[in-house]
XYZ file of C-alpha atoms in Angstrom:
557
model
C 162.109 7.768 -92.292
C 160.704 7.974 -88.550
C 156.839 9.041 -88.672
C 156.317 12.780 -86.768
C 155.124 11.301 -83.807
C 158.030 8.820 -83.480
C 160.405 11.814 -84.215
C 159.103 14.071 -81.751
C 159.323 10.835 -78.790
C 162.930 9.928 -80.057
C 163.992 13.585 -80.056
C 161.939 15.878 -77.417
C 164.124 18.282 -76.965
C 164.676 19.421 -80.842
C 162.428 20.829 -82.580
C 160.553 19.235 -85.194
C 160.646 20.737 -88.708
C 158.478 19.275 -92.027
C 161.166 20.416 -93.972
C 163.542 17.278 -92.590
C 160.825 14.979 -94.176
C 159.701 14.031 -97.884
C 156.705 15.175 -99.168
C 153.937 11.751 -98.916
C 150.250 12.183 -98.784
C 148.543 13.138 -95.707
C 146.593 9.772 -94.223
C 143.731 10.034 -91.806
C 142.109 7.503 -89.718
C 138.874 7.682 -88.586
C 137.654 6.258 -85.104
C 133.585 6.441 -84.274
C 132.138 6.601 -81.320
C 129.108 6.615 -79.786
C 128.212 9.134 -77.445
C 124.444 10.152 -75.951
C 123.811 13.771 -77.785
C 123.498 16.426 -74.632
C 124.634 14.737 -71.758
C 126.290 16.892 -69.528
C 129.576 16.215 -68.216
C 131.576 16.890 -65.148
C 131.775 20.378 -66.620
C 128.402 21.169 -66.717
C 127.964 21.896 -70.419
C 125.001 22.450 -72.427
C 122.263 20.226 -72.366
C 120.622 19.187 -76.196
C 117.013 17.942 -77.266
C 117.612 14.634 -78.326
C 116.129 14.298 -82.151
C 113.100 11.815 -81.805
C 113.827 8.828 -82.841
C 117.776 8.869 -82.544
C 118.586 8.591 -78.809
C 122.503 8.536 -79.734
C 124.801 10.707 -81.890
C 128.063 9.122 -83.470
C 130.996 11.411 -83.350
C 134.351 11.080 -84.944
C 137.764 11.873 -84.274
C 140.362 12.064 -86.755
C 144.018 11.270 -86.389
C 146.387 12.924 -89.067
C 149.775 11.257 -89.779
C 150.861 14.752 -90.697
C 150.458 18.180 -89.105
C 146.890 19.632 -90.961
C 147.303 22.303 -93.623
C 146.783 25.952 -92.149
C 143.523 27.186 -93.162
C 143.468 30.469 -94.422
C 141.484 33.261 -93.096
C 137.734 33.744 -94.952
C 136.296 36.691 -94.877
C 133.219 36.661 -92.428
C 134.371 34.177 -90.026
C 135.568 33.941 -86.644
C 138.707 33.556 -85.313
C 137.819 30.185 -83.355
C 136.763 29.038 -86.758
C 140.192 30.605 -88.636
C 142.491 28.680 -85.583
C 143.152 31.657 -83.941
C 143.155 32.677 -80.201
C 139.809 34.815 -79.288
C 140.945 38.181 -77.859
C 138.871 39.738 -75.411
C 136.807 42.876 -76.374
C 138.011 45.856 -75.459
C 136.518 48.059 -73.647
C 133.983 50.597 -75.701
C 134.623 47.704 -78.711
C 137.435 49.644 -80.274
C 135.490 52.658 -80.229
C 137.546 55.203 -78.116
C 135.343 57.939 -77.538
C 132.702 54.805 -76.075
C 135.948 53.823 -74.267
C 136.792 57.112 -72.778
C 132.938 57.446 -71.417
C 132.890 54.603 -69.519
C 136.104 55.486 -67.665
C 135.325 58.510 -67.141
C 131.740 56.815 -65.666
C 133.938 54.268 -63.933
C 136.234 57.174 -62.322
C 132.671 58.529 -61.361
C 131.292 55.748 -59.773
C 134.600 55.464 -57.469
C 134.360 58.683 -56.267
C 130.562 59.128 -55.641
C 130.810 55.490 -53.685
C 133.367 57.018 -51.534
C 132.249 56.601 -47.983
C 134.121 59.739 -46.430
C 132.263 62.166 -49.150
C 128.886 60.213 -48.330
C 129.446 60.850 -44.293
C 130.449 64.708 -45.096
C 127.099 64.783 -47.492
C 124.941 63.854 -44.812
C 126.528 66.036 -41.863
C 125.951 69.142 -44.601
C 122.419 68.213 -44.857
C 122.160 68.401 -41.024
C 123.848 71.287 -40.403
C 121.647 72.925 -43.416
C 118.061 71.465 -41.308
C 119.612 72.655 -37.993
C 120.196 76.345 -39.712
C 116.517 75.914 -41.093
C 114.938 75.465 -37.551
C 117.365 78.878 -36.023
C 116.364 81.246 -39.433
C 112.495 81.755 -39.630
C 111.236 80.657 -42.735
C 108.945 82.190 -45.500
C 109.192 85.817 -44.132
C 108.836 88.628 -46.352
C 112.300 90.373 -47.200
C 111.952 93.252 -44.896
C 111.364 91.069 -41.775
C 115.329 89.856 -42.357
C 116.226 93.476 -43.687
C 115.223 94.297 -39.999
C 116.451 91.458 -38.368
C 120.063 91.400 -39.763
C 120.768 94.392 -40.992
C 124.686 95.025 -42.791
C 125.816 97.928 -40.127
C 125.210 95.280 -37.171
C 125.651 91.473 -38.540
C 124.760 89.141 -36.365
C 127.689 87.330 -35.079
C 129.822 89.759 -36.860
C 129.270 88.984 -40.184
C 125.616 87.256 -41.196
C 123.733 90.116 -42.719
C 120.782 89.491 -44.900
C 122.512 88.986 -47.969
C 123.921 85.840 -46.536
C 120.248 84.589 -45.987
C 118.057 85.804 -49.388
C 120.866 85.370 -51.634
C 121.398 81.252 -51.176
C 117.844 81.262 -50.606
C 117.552 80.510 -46.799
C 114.750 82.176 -46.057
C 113.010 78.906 -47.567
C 116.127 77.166 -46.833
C 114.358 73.335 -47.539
C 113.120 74.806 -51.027
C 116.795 76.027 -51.799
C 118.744 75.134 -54.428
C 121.857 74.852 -51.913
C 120.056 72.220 -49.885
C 118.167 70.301 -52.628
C 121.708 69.992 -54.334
C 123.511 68.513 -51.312
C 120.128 65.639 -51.530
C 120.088 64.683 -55.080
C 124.692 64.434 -54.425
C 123.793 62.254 -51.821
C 121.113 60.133 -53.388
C 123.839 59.860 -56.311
C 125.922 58.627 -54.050
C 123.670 55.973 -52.517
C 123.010 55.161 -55.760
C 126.798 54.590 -56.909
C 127.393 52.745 -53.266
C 124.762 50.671 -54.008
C 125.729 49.846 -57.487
C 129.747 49.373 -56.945
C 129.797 47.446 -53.873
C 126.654 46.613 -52.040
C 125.103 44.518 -55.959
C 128.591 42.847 -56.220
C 128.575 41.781 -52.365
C 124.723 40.125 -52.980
C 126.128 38.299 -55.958
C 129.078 36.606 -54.287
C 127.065 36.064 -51.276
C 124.230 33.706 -53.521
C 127.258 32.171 -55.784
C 128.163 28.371 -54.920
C 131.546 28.264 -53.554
C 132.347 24.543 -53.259
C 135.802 24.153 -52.230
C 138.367 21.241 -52.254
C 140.717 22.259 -50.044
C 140.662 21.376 -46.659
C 143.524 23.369 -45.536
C 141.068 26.172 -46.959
C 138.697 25.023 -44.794
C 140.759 24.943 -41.947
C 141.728 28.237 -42.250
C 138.023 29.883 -41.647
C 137.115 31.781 -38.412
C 135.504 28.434 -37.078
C 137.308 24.800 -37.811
C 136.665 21.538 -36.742
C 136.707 18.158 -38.249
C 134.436 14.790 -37.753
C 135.854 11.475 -37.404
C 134.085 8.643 -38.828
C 131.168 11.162 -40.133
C 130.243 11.595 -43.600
C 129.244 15.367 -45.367
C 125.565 13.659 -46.192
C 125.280 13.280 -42.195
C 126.312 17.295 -41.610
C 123.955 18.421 -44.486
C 120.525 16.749 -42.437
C 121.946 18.810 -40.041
C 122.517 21.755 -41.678
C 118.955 21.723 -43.143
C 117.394 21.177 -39.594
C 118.960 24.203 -38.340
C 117.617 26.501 -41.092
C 120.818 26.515 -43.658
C 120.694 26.041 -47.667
C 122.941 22.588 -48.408
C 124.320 22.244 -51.540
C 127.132 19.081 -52.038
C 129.160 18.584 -55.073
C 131.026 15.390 -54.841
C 132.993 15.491 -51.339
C 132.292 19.114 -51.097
C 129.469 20.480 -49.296
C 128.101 24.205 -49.361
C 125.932 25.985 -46.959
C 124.176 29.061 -45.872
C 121.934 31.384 -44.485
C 120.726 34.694 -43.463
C 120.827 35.740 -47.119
C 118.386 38.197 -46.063
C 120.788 40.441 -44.229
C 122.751 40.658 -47.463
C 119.980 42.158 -49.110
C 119.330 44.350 -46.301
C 122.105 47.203 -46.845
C 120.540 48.068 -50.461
C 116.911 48.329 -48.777
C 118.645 50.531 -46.767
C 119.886 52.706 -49.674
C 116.787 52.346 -51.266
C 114.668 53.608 -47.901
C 116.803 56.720 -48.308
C 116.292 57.450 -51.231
C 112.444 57.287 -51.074
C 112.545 59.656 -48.085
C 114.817 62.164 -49.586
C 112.651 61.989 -53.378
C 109.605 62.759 -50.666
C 110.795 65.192 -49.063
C 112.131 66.929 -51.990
C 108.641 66.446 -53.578
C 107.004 68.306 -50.524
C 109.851 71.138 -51.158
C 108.819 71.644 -54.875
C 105.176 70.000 -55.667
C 103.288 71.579 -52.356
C 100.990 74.242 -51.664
C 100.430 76.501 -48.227
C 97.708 79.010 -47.364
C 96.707 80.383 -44.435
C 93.195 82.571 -43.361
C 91.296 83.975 -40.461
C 87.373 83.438 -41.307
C 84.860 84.682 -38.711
C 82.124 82.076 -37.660
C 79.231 82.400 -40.297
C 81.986 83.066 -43.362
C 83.154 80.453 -46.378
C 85.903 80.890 -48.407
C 87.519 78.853 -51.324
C 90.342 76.725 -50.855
C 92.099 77.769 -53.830
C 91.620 81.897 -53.038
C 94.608 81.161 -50.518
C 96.725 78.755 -51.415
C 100.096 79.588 -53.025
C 102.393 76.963 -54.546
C 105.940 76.354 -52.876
C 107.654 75.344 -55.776
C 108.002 74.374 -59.942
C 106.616 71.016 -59.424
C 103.216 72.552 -57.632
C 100.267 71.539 -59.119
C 96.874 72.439 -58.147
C 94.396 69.436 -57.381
C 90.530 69.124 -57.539
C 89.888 70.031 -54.359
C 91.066 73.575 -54.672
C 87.422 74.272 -56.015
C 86.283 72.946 -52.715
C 84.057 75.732 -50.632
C 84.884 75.728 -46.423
C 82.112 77.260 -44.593
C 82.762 77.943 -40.870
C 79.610 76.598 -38.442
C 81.295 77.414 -35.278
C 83.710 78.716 -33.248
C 84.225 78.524 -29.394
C 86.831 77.681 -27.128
C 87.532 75.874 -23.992
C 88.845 77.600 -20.824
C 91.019 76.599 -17.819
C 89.520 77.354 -13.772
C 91.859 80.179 -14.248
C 90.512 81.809 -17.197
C 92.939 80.480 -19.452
C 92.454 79.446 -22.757
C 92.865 75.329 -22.716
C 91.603 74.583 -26.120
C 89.759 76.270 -29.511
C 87.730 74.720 -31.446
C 86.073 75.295 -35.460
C 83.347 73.287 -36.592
C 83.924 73.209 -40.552
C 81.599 71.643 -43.806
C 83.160 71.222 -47.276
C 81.186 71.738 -50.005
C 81.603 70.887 -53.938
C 80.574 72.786 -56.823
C 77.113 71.651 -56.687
C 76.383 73.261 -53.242
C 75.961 69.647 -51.994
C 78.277 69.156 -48.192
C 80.498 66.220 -48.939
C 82.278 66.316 -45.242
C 82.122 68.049 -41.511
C 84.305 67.667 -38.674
C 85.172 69.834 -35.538
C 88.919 70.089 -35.366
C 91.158 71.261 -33.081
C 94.703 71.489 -32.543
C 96.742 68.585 -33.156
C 93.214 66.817 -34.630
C 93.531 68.561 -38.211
C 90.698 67.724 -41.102
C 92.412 65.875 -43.725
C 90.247 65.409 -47.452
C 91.381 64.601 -50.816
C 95.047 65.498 -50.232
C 94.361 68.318 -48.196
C 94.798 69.467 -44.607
C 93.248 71.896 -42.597
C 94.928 73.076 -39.360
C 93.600 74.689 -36.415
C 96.581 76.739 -35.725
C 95.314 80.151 -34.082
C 92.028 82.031 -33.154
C 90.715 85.809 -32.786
C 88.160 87.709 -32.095
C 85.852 89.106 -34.710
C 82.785 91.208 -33.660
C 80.652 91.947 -30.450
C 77.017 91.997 -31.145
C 75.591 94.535 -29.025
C 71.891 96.173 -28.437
C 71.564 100.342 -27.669
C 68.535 100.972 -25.423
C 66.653 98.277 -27.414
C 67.560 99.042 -30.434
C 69.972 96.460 -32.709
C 72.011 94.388 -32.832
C 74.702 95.929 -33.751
C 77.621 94.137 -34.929
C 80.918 95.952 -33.268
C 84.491 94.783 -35.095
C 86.791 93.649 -32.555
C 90.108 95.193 -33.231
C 93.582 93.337 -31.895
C 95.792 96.001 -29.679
C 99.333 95.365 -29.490
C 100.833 94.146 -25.641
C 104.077 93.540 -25.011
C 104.128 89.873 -24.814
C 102.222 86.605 -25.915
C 98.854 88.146 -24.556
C 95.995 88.759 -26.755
C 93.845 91.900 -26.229
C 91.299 93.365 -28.384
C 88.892 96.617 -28.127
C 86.187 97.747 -30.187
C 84.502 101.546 -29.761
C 80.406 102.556 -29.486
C 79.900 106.047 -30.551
C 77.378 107.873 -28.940
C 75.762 111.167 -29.708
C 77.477 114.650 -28.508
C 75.173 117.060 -27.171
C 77.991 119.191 -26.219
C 78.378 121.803 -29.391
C 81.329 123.200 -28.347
C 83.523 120.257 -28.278
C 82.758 118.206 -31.401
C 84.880 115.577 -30.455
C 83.660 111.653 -31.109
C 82.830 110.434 -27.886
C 81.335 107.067 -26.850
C 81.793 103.096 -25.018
C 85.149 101.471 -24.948
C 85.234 97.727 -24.722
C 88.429 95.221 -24.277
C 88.840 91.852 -23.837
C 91.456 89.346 -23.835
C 88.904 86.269 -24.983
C 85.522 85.670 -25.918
C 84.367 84.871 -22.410
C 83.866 88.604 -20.591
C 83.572 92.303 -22.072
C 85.067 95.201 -19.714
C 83.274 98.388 -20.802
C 84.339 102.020 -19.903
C 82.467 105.208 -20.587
C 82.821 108.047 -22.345
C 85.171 109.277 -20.221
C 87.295 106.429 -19.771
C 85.995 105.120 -16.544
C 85.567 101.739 -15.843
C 81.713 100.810 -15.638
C 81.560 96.846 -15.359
C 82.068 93.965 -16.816
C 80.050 91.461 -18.726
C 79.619 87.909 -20.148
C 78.614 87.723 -23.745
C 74.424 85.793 -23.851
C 74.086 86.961 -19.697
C 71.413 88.644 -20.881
C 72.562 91.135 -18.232
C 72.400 95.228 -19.457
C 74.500 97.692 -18.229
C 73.766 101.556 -17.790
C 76.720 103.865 -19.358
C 76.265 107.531 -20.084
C 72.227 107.353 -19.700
C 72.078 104.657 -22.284
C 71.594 100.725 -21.639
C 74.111 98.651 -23.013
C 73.849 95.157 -23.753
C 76.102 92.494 -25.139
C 74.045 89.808 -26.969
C 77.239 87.573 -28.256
C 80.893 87.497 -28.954
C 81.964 86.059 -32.679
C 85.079 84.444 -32.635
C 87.466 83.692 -36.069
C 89.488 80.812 -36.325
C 93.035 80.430 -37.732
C 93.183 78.037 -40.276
C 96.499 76.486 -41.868
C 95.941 75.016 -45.108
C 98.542 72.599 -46.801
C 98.657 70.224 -49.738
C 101.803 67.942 -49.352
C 102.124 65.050 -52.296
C 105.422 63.979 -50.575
C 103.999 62.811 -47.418
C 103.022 59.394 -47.778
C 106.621 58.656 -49.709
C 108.961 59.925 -46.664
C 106.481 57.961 -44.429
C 106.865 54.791 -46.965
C 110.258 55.638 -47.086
C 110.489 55.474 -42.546
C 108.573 52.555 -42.303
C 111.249 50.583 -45.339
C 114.043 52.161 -43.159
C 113.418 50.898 -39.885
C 112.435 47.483 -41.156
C 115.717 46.892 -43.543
C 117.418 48.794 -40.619
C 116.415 45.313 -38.130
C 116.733 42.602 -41.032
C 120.732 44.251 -41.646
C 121.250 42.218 -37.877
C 120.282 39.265 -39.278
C 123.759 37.272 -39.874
C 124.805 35.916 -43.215
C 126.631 32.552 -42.514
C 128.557 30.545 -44.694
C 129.746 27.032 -44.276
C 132.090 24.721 -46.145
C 133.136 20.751 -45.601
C 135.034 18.238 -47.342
C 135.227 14.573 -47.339
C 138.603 13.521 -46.475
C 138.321 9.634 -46.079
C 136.291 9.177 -43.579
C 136.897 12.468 -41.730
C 134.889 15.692 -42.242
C 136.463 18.807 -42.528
C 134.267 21.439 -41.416
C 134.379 25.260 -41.127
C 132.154 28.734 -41.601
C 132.598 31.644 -41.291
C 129.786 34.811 -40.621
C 129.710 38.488 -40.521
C 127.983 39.219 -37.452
C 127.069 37.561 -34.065
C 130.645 35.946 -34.499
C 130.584 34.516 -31.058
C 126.820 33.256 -31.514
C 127.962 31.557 -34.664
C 130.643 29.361 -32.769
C 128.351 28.186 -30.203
C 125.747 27.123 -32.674
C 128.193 25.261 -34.888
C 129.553 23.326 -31.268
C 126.110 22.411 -31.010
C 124.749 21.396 -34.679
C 128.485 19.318 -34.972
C 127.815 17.414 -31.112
C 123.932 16.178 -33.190
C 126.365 14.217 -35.704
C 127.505 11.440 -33.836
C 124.583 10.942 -32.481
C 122.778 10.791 -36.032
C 125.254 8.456 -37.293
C 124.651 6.103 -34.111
C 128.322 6.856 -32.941
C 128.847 5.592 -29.087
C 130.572 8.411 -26.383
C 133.788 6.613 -26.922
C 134.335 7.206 -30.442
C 133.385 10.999 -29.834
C 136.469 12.940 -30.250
C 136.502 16.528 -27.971
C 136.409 19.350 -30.248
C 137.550 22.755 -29.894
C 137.090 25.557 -32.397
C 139.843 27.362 -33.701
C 139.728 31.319 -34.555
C 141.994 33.099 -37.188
């Protein structure tokens, strides 16, 4: 009776049955060899500790004359160990509530990722800022009851209702707005995640290749007679690229950078949008007109902007105003206004003073103080001798930008009949002349505040000793600030290193020929010249003579 093997050589075609055979007992023979325990093979398999002492394992393999019995299933172990084919988990492990999550998290990923919906995203968030810059913002309700009223919408058909009810009026604070940011940071996010991860880990992956009609096919091709990959990869080094050779396969790259560069990108976005969101929600604004000579506490005017406010330290801090005065053009014009300031803690003790200005604000412990507008405050004035007296200077509407105020001197009425108040007028448009008119409403003069020059109205000498300013102060408390500048500087810089080209070459002994080509994502046309000239250094490396240089050209797909 032929043995199985013998069978199954004689008769390949049929197939081969145990039931065609007598039963005989199963023989095995053993063969030993030696191997070294953990060497890695071709493969790359897993490397061992060799035990000390024992620098060499013996393994057997066993040949059966028959086929082996089949083992039967044991309870707790695993199908390599039962003989049977792994299966590959499925998704959620069996579980399908854990499977339906993850597709529906899949099916959300793919549609957040989607570049059209990103593109419409950020146009929405534009056209939102550009609607933010034509409403005012922060206004009380009346101010927009007034300014678009329902019986005559503006363009037909914005009324107020269209501005309070989405919040507009504090449009960058609005739920509308901060919506369309966190959708688009989600989307970033999923972008990031689904394709820009997945692009980084191909880009740093190996890719040895042993094809060279692969090779040939890539946007630049060449080959190199009598050259030899070792020869290309001295070259490839000099010039900057990562070599890696496997066999007759060589590997090389660089510009990695610029792969990274996309997801610094994302990740510059989304720092300036969590900033400015921050400064939407976590901020606080105040504003106050203090005459020279006043203090008043930072936290008395300060009002949060949103649920994330929270009030610092510094809120206890005490602003006393040393000065104000202003600067003034040949024409009378106001150039420039200053307000020397001193902080103070809780202990009375001054812990800073500066003069700002506009555009020069005073910035301490998170907060700022603007110098955003000034007034006038009082007139200090002497009666025949007598005084001062300290007049309140009271701002009179103009039609226009122009700034006028007046203040009133009463004077005694020795007319009975007529108990009418009678007395001084004064105006002035700044700090830096008085026009007076008498009790009648003549004009008298005019005169400079600290002349020291006294004028004679209604039998009584006037004169003006000084003119107290106020200053307009803008107070703000922004913890987003430094994160949307963080957030501009990462942008621009990721924004340059994105330029940077990721290049890619592959070669491939083939006798003594080298099959070379690359391929890059930008500066395509830069990329072929620089491979012409890297290729022209390897017959000269090799000590090759002109004749046995072969003219190249490059070939594009």
């Amino acid at each position: 009776m032929p043995s199985p093997v013998s069978y199954l050589l004689l008769n390949p075609a049929k197939p081969f049955s145990s039931s065609h055979l007598p039963p005989f007992p199963a023989r095995r023979l053993h063969v030993a060899c030696a191997a070294p325990r953990g060497s890695g093979g071709a493969g790359g398999g897993r490397r061992e500790a060799i035990p000390a002492g024992a620098s060499k394992a013996k393994k057997q393999i066993v040949f059966f004359d028959a086929a082996p019995p089949v083992s039967q299933p044991q309870q707790g172990g695993s199908a390599v160990e039962k003989g049977q084919t792994e299966k590959p988990a499925k998704e959620g492990g069996g579980n399908p509530a854990l499977a339906l999550l993850r597709k529906a998290a899949k099916k959300t990923l793919s549609a957040l990722s989607n570049l059209p919906l990103a593109i419409s995203e950020m146009f929405a968030i534009a056209g939102l800022m550009a609607l933010g810059t034509v409403i005012d913002q922060g206004e009380a309700p009346s101010y927009y009851f007034e300014k678009f009223p329902e019986d005559n919408p503006v363009f037909g058909f914005i009324t107020w209702r269209w501005i309070l009810t989405p919040g507009f009026d504090h449009m960058f604070s609005s739920p509308v707005f901060l919506g369309l940011l966190a959708l688009l940071a989600a989307s970033l996010m999923a972008c990031t995640y689904t394709t820009q991860l997945p692009m980084v880990k191909v880009a740093r992956r190996w890719s040895f290749t042993h094809s060279g009609e692969r090779i040939r096919k890539q946007e630049f091709a060449d080959s190199l007679p009598r050259a030899s990959i070792q020869d290309l990869g001295v070259i490839l080094m000099g010039a900057g690229y990562e070599v890696f050779t496997k066999g007759p396969s060589l590997y090389a790259f660089k510009g990695l950078a610029g792969r990274y560069a996309p997801i610094g990108v994302h990740l510059a976005m989304l720092f300036i949008m969590a900033g400015a969101t921050l400064s939407a929600t976590g901020s606080f604004k105040g504003s106050v007109d203090v005459p020279q000579g006043l203090n008043f506490v930072i936290g008395d005017v300060m009002k949060p902007r949103g649920v994330l406010s929270v009030a610092p330290d510094v809120f206890n801090t005490e602003v006393h105003v040393n000065r104000f005065y202003m600067e003034y053009y040949d024409s009378g014009e106001v150039s420039q206004f200053y307000s020397d300031l001193s902080l103070f803690n809780l202990d009375g003790k001054e812990v800073m003073r500066k003069t700002i200005k506009v555009n020069d604000p005073l910035r301490y412990g998170g907060l700022t103080i603007y110098q955003t507008d000034w007034g006038f405050s009082a007139l200090q004035v002497k009666k025949n001798g007598e005084g001062p007296f300290n007049l309140a200077m009271a701002p009179l509407k103009l039609n226009g930008d122009k700034k006028l105020f007046g203040t009133f001197l009463p004077l005694e009425n020795s007319d009975s009949s007529n108990p009418s108040v009678k007395g001084i007028s004064m105006l002035a448009r700044d700090m830096q002349s008085i026009v007076l008119y008498d009790q009648d409403g003549k004009f008298v003069g005019v005169r400079r505040p600290s002349s020291k020059l006294s004028i004679e109205i209604n039998g009584n000498e006037i004169l003006i000793e000084d003119a107290i300013g106020s200053t307009g102060l803008d107070l703000k408390t922004d913890p987003g600030v430094p994160i949307v500048y963080a957030g501009f500087g990462a942008l621009m810089l990721t924004t340059c290193i994105s330029y940077l080209s990721h290049s890619q070459i592959w070669a491939l002994q083939d006798g003594s020929t080298v099959v070379v080509g690359g391929k890059t994502n930008r500066a395509k046309l830069e990329f072929s010249e620089e491979m012409n000239r890297l290729l022209d250094k390897v017959p000269e490396l090799i000590g090759a003579s002109n004749e046995d240089v072969v003219d190249r050209k490059s070939t594009t797909v």
